[in-house]
Tab-separated table of C-alpha atoms and ligand atoms in Angstrom:
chain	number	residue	atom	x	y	z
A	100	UNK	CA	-103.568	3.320	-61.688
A	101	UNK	CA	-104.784	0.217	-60.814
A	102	UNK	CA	-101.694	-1.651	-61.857
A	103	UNK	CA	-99.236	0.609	-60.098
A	104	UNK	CA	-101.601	-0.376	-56.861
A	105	UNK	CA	-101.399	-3.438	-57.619
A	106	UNK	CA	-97.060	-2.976	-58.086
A	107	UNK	CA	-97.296	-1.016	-54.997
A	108	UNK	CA	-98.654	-3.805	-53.393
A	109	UNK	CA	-96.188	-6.337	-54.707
A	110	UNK	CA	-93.587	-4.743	-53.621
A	111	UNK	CA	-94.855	-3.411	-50.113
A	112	UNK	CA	-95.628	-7.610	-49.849
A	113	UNK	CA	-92.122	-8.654	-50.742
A	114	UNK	CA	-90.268	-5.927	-48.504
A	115	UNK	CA	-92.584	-6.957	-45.469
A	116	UNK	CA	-91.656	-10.699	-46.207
A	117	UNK	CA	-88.209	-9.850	-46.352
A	118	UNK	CA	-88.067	-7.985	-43.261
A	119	UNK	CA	-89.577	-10.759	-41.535
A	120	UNK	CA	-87.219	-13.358	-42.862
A	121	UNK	CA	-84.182	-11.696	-41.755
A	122	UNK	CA	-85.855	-11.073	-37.986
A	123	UNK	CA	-86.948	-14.325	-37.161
A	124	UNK	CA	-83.634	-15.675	-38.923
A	125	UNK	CA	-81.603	-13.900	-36.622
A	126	UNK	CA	-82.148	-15.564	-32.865
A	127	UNK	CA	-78.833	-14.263	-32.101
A	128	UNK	CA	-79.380	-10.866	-32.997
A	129	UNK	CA	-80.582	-10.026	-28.682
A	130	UNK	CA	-77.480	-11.785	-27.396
A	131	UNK	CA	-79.533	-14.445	-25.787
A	132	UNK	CA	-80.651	-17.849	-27.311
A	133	UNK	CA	-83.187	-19.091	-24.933
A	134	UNK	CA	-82.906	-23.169	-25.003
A	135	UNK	CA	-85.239	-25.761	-24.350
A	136	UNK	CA	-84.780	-28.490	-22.546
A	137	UNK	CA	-86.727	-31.436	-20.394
A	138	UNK	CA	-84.226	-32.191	-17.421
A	139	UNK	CA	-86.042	-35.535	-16.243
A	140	UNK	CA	-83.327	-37.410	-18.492
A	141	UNK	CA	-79.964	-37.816	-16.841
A	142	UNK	CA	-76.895	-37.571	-17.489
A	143	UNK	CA	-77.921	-35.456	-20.407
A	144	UNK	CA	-79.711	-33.673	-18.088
A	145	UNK	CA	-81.235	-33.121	-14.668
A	146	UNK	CA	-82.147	-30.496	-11.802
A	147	UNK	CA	-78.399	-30.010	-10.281
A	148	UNK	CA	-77.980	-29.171	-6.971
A	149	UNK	CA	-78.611	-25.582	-7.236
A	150	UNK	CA	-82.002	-26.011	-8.492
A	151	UNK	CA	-81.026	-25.155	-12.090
A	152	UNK	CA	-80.774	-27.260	-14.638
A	153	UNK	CA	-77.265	-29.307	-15.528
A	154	UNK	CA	-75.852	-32.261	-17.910
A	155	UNK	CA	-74.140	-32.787	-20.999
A	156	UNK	CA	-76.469	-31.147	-23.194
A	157	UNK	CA	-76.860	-28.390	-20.914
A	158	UNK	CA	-72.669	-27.971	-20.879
A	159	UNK	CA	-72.859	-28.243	-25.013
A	160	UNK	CA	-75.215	-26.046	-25.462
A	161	UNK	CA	-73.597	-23.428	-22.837
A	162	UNK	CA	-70.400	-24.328	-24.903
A	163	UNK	CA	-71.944	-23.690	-28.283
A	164	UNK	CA	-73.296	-20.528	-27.224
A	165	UNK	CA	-70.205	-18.820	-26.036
A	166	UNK	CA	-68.626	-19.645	-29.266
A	167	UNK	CA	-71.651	-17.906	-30.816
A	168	UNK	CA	-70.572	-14.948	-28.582
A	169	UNK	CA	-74.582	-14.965	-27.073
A	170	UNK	CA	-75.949	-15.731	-23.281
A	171	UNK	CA	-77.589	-19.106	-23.069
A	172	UNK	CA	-81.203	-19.103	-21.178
A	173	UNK	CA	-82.813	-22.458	-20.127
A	174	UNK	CA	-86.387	-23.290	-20.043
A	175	UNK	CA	-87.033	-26.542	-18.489
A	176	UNK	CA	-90.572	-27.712	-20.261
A	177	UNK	CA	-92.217	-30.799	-20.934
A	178	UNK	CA	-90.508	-33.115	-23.204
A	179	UNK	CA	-93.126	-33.341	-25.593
A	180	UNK	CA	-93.741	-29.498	-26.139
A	181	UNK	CA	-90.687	-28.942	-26.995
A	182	UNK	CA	-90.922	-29.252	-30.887
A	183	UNK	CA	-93.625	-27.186	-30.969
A	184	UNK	CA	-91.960	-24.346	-29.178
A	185	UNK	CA	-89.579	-23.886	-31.212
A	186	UNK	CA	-89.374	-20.362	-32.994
A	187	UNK	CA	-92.062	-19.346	-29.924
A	188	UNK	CA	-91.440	-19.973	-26.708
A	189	UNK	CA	-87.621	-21.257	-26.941
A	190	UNK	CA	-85.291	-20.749	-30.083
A	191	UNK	CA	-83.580	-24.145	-30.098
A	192	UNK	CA	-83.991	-27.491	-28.155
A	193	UNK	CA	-81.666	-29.757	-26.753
A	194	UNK	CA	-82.950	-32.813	-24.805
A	195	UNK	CA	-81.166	-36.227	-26.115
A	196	UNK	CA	-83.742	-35.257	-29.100
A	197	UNK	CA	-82.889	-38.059	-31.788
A	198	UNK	CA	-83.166	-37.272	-35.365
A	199	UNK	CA	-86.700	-38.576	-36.912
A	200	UNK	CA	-88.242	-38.146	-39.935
A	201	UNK	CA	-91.297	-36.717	-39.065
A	202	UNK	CA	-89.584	-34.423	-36.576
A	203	UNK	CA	-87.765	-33.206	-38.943
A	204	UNK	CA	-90.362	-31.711	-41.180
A	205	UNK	CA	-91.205	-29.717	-38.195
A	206	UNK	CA	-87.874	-28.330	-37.517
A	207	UNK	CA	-83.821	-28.527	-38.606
A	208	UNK	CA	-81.504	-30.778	-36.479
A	209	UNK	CA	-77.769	-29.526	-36.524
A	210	UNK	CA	-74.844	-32.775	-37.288
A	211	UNK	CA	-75.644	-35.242	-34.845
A	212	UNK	CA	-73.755	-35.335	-31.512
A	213	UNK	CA	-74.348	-38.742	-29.815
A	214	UNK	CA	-75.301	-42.253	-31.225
A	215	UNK	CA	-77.481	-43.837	-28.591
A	216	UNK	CA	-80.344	-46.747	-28.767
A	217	UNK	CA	-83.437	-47.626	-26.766
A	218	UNK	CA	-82.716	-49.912	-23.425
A	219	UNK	CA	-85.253	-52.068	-22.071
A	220	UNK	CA	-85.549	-51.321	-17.929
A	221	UNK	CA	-86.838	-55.037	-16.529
A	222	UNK	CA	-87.530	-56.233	-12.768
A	223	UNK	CA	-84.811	-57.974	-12.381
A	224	UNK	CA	-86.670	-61.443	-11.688
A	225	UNK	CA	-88.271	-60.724	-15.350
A	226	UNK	CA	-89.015	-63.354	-17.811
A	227	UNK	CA	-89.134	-60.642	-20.719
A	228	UNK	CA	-85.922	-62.163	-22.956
A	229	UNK	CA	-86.908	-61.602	-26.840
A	230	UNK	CA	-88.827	-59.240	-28.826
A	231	UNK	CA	-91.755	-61.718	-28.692
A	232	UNK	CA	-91.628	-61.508	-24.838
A	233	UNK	CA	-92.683	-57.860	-25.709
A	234	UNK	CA	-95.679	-58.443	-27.054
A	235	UNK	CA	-99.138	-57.947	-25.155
A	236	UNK	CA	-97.401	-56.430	-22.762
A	237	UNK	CA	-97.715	-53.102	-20.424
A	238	UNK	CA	-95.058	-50.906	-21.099
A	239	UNK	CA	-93.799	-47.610	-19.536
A	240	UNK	CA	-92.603	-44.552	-21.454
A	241	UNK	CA	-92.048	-41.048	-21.268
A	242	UNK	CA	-94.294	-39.320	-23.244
A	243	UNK	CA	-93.553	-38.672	-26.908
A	244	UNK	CA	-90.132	-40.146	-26.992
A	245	UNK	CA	-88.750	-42.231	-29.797
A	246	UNK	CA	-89.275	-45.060	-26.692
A	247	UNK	CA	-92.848	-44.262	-26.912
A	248	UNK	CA	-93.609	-44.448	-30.469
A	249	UNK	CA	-91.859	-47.917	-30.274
A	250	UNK	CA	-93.458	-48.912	-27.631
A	251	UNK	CA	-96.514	-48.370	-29.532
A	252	UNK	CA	-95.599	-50.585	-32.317
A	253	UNK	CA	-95.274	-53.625	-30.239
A	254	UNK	CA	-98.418	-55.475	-30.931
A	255	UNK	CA	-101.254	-55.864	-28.250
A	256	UNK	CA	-99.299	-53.239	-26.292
A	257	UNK	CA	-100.432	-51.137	-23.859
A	258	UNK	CA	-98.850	-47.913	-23.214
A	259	UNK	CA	-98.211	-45.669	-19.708
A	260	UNK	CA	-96.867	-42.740	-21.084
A	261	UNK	CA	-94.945	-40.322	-18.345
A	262	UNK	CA	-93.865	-36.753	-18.074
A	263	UNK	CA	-91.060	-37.852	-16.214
A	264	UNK	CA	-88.886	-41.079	-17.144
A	265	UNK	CA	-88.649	-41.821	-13.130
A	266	UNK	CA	-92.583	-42.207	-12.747
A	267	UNK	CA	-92.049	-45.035	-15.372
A	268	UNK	CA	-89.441	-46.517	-13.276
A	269	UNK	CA	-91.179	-46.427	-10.234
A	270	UNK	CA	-94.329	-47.669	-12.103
A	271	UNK	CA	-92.118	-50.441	-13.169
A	272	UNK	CA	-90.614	-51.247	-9.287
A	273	UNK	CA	-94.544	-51.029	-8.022
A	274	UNK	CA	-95.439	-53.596	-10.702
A	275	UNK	CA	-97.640	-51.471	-12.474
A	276	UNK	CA	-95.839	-51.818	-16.182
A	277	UNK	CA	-94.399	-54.790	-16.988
A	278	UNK	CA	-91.361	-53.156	-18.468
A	279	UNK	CA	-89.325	-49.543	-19.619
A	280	UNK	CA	-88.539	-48.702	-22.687
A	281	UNK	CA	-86.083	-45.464	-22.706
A	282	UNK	CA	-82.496	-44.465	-24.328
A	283	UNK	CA	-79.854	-46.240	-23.168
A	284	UNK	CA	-77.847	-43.738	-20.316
A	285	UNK	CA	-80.599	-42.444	-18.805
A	286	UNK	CA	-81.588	-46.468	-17.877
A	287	UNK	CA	-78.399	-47.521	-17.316
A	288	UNK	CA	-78.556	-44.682	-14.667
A	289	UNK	CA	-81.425	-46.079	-13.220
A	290	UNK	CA	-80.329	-49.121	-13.028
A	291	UNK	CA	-77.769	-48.050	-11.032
A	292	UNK	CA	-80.414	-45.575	-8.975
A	293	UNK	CA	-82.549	-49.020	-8.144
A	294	UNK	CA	-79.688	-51.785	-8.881
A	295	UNK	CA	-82.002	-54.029	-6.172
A	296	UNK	CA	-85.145	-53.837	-7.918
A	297	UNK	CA	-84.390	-53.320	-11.899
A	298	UNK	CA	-81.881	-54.375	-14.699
A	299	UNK	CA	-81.302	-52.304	-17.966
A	300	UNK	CA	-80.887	-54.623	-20.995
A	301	UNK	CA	-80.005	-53.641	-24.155
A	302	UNK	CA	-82.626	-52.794	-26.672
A	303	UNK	CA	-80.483	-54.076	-29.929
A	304	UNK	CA	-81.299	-57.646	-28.093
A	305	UNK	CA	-84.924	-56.525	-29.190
A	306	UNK	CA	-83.875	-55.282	-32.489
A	307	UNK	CA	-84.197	-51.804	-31.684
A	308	UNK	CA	-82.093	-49.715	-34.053
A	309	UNK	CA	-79.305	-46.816	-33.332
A	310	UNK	CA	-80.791	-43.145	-32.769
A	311	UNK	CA	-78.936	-40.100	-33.412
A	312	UNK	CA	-78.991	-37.076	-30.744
A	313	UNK	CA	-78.991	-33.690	-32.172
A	314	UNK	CA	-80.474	-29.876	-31.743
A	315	UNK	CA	-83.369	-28.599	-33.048
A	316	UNK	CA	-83.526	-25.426	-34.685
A	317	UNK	CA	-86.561	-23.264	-36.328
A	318	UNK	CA	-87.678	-24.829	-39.681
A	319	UNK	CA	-85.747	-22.970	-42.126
A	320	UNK	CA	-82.610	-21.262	-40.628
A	321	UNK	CA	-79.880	-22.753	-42.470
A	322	UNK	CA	-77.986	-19.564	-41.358
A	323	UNK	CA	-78.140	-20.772	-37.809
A	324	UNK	CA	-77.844	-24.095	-38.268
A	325	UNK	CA	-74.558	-23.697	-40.040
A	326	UNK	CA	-73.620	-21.432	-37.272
A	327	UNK	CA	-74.211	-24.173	-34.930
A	328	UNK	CA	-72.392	-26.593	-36.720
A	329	UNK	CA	-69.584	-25.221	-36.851
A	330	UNK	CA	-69.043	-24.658	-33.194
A	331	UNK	CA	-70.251	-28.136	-32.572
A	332	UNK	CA	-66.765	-28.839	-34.483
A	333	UNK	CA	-64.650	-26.402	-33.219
A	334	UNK	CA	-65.987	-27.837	-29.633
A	335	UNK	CA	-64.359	-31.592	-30.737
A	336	UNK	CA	-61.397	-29.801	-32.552
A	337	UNK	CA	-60.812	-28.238	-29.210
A	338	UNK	CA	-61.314	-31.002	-26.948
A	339	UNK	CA	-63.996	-29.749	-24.886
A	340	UNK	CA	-66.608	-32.112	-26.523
A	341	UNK	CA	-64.751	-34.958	-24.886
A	342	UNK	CA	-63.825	-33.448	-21.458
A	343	UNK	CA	-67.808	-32.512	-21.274
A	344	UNK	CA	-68.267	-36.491	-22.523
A	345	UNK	CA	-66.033	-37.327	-19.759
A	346	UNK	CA	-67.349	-35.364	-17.380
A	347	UNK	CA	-71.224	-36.567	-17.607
A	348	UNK	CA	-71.338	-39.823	-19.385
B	86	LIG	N1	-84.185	-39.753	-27.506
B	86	LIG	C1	-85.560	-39.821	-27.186
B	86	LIG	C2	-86.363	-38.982	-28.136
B	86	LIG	O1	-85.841	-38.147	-28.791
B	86	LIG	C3	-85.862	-39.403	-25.737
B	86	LIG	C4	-85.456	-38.016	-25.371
B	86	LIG	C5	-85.874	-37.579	-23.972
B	86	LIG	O2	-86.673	-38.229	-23.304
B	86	LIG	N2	-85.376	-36.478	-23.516
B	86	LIG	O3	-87.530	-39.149	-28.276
């Protein structure tokens, strides 16, 4: 008796495990993937004019999601929660996310989309030239970007981290941090935003290496991150990956 319980049990286990695999597997399966996103990060994305947010990853994933035949939801959310929402709060996240190893053991990145690279925002009458002009100094971030975690690695640094990359900037125009660190559009369009006050220099002058862009998916759904894949290439096969590349950046 006890070992048909004990079967009973096994099997009541497995078929519960089962069941639960194939729900939270299936994000699709309500017609709506609900995204994540942090629009403080232009051109990739931003508040538009109607109050909602817009950008190139905003297009893609709009894109992606009508080729998955489901209704794409935004939630605009702090940059650094959006990892951690994944699977809860939002199903995937797109955000000029780069690919990092320790991200990834929290979650699956589809095939990168974008090559990109940290840029160093300066006031323009700046004496910051090398990497060793980095050092000791006070630097602005956003808050638990790949800029930040550099940032942190300079020695004698001392970090402002920001929710939003344009408190940085502004920090950076008021004299309160001696310099930016944060991916490469996003400062070259604020150097263009406050081309009297700032320059954006390139961060491979500091030895910063290439970052790859991609969107994060639940730990574990291969299923859905083939499924995203493959639109992702159907989108360049089809040309509107470039008109959307044209269009934003
Ligand atoms: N690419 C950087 C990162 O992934 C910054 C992204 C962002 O601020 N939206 O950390």
């Amino acid at each position: 008796m006890k070992k048909f319980v004990a079967t009973l049990l096994a099997v009541a286990m497995v078929l519960s495990m089962s069941a639960c695999g194939s729900s939270s597997n299936d994000v699709l399966a309500d017609g709506v993937l609900t995204v994540g996103t942090n629009a403080e990060f232009p051109p990739f994305e931003f508040i538009g004019d109607d109050g909602q947010p817009d950008g190139f990853d905003i297009a893609l994933i709009k894109a992606v999601g009508e080729k998955l035949g489901v209704k794409v939801e935004v939630s605009n959310m702090e940059f650094a929660s959006l990892v951690t929402s994944i699977g809860s709060k939002i199903d995937v996240a797109i955000a000029g996310m780069t690919v990092t190893e320790e991200r990834k053991q929290a979650v699956e990145f589809s095939n990168p989309y974008y090559d990109a690279v940290q840029y160093v925002i300066l006031p323009k009458d700046s004496a910051i030239k090398t990497a060793d002009d980095l050092v000791g100094k006070t630097i602005g971030v956003q808050l638990g970007t790949t800029g930040d975690f550099i940032a942190q690695d300079i020695q004698d640094s001392t970090v402002s981290a920001y929710n939003k990359a344009v408190d940085a900037v502004n920090d950076l125009i008021n004299g309160r941090v001696d310099v930016v660190i944060i991916d490469k559009n996003p400062a070259l369009v604020f150097e263009s935003k406050y081309s009297d006050s700032v320059v954006a220099v390139d961060g491979a002058q500091y030895g910063f290496e290439v970052e790859q862009y991609a969107i994060a998916m639940p730990k574990g759904n291969t299923e859905l991150v083939e499924k995203v894949n493959k639109a992702i290439e159907e989108l360049k096969a089809d040309g509107t990956f470039d008109q959307l590349v044209e269009k934003y950046i």
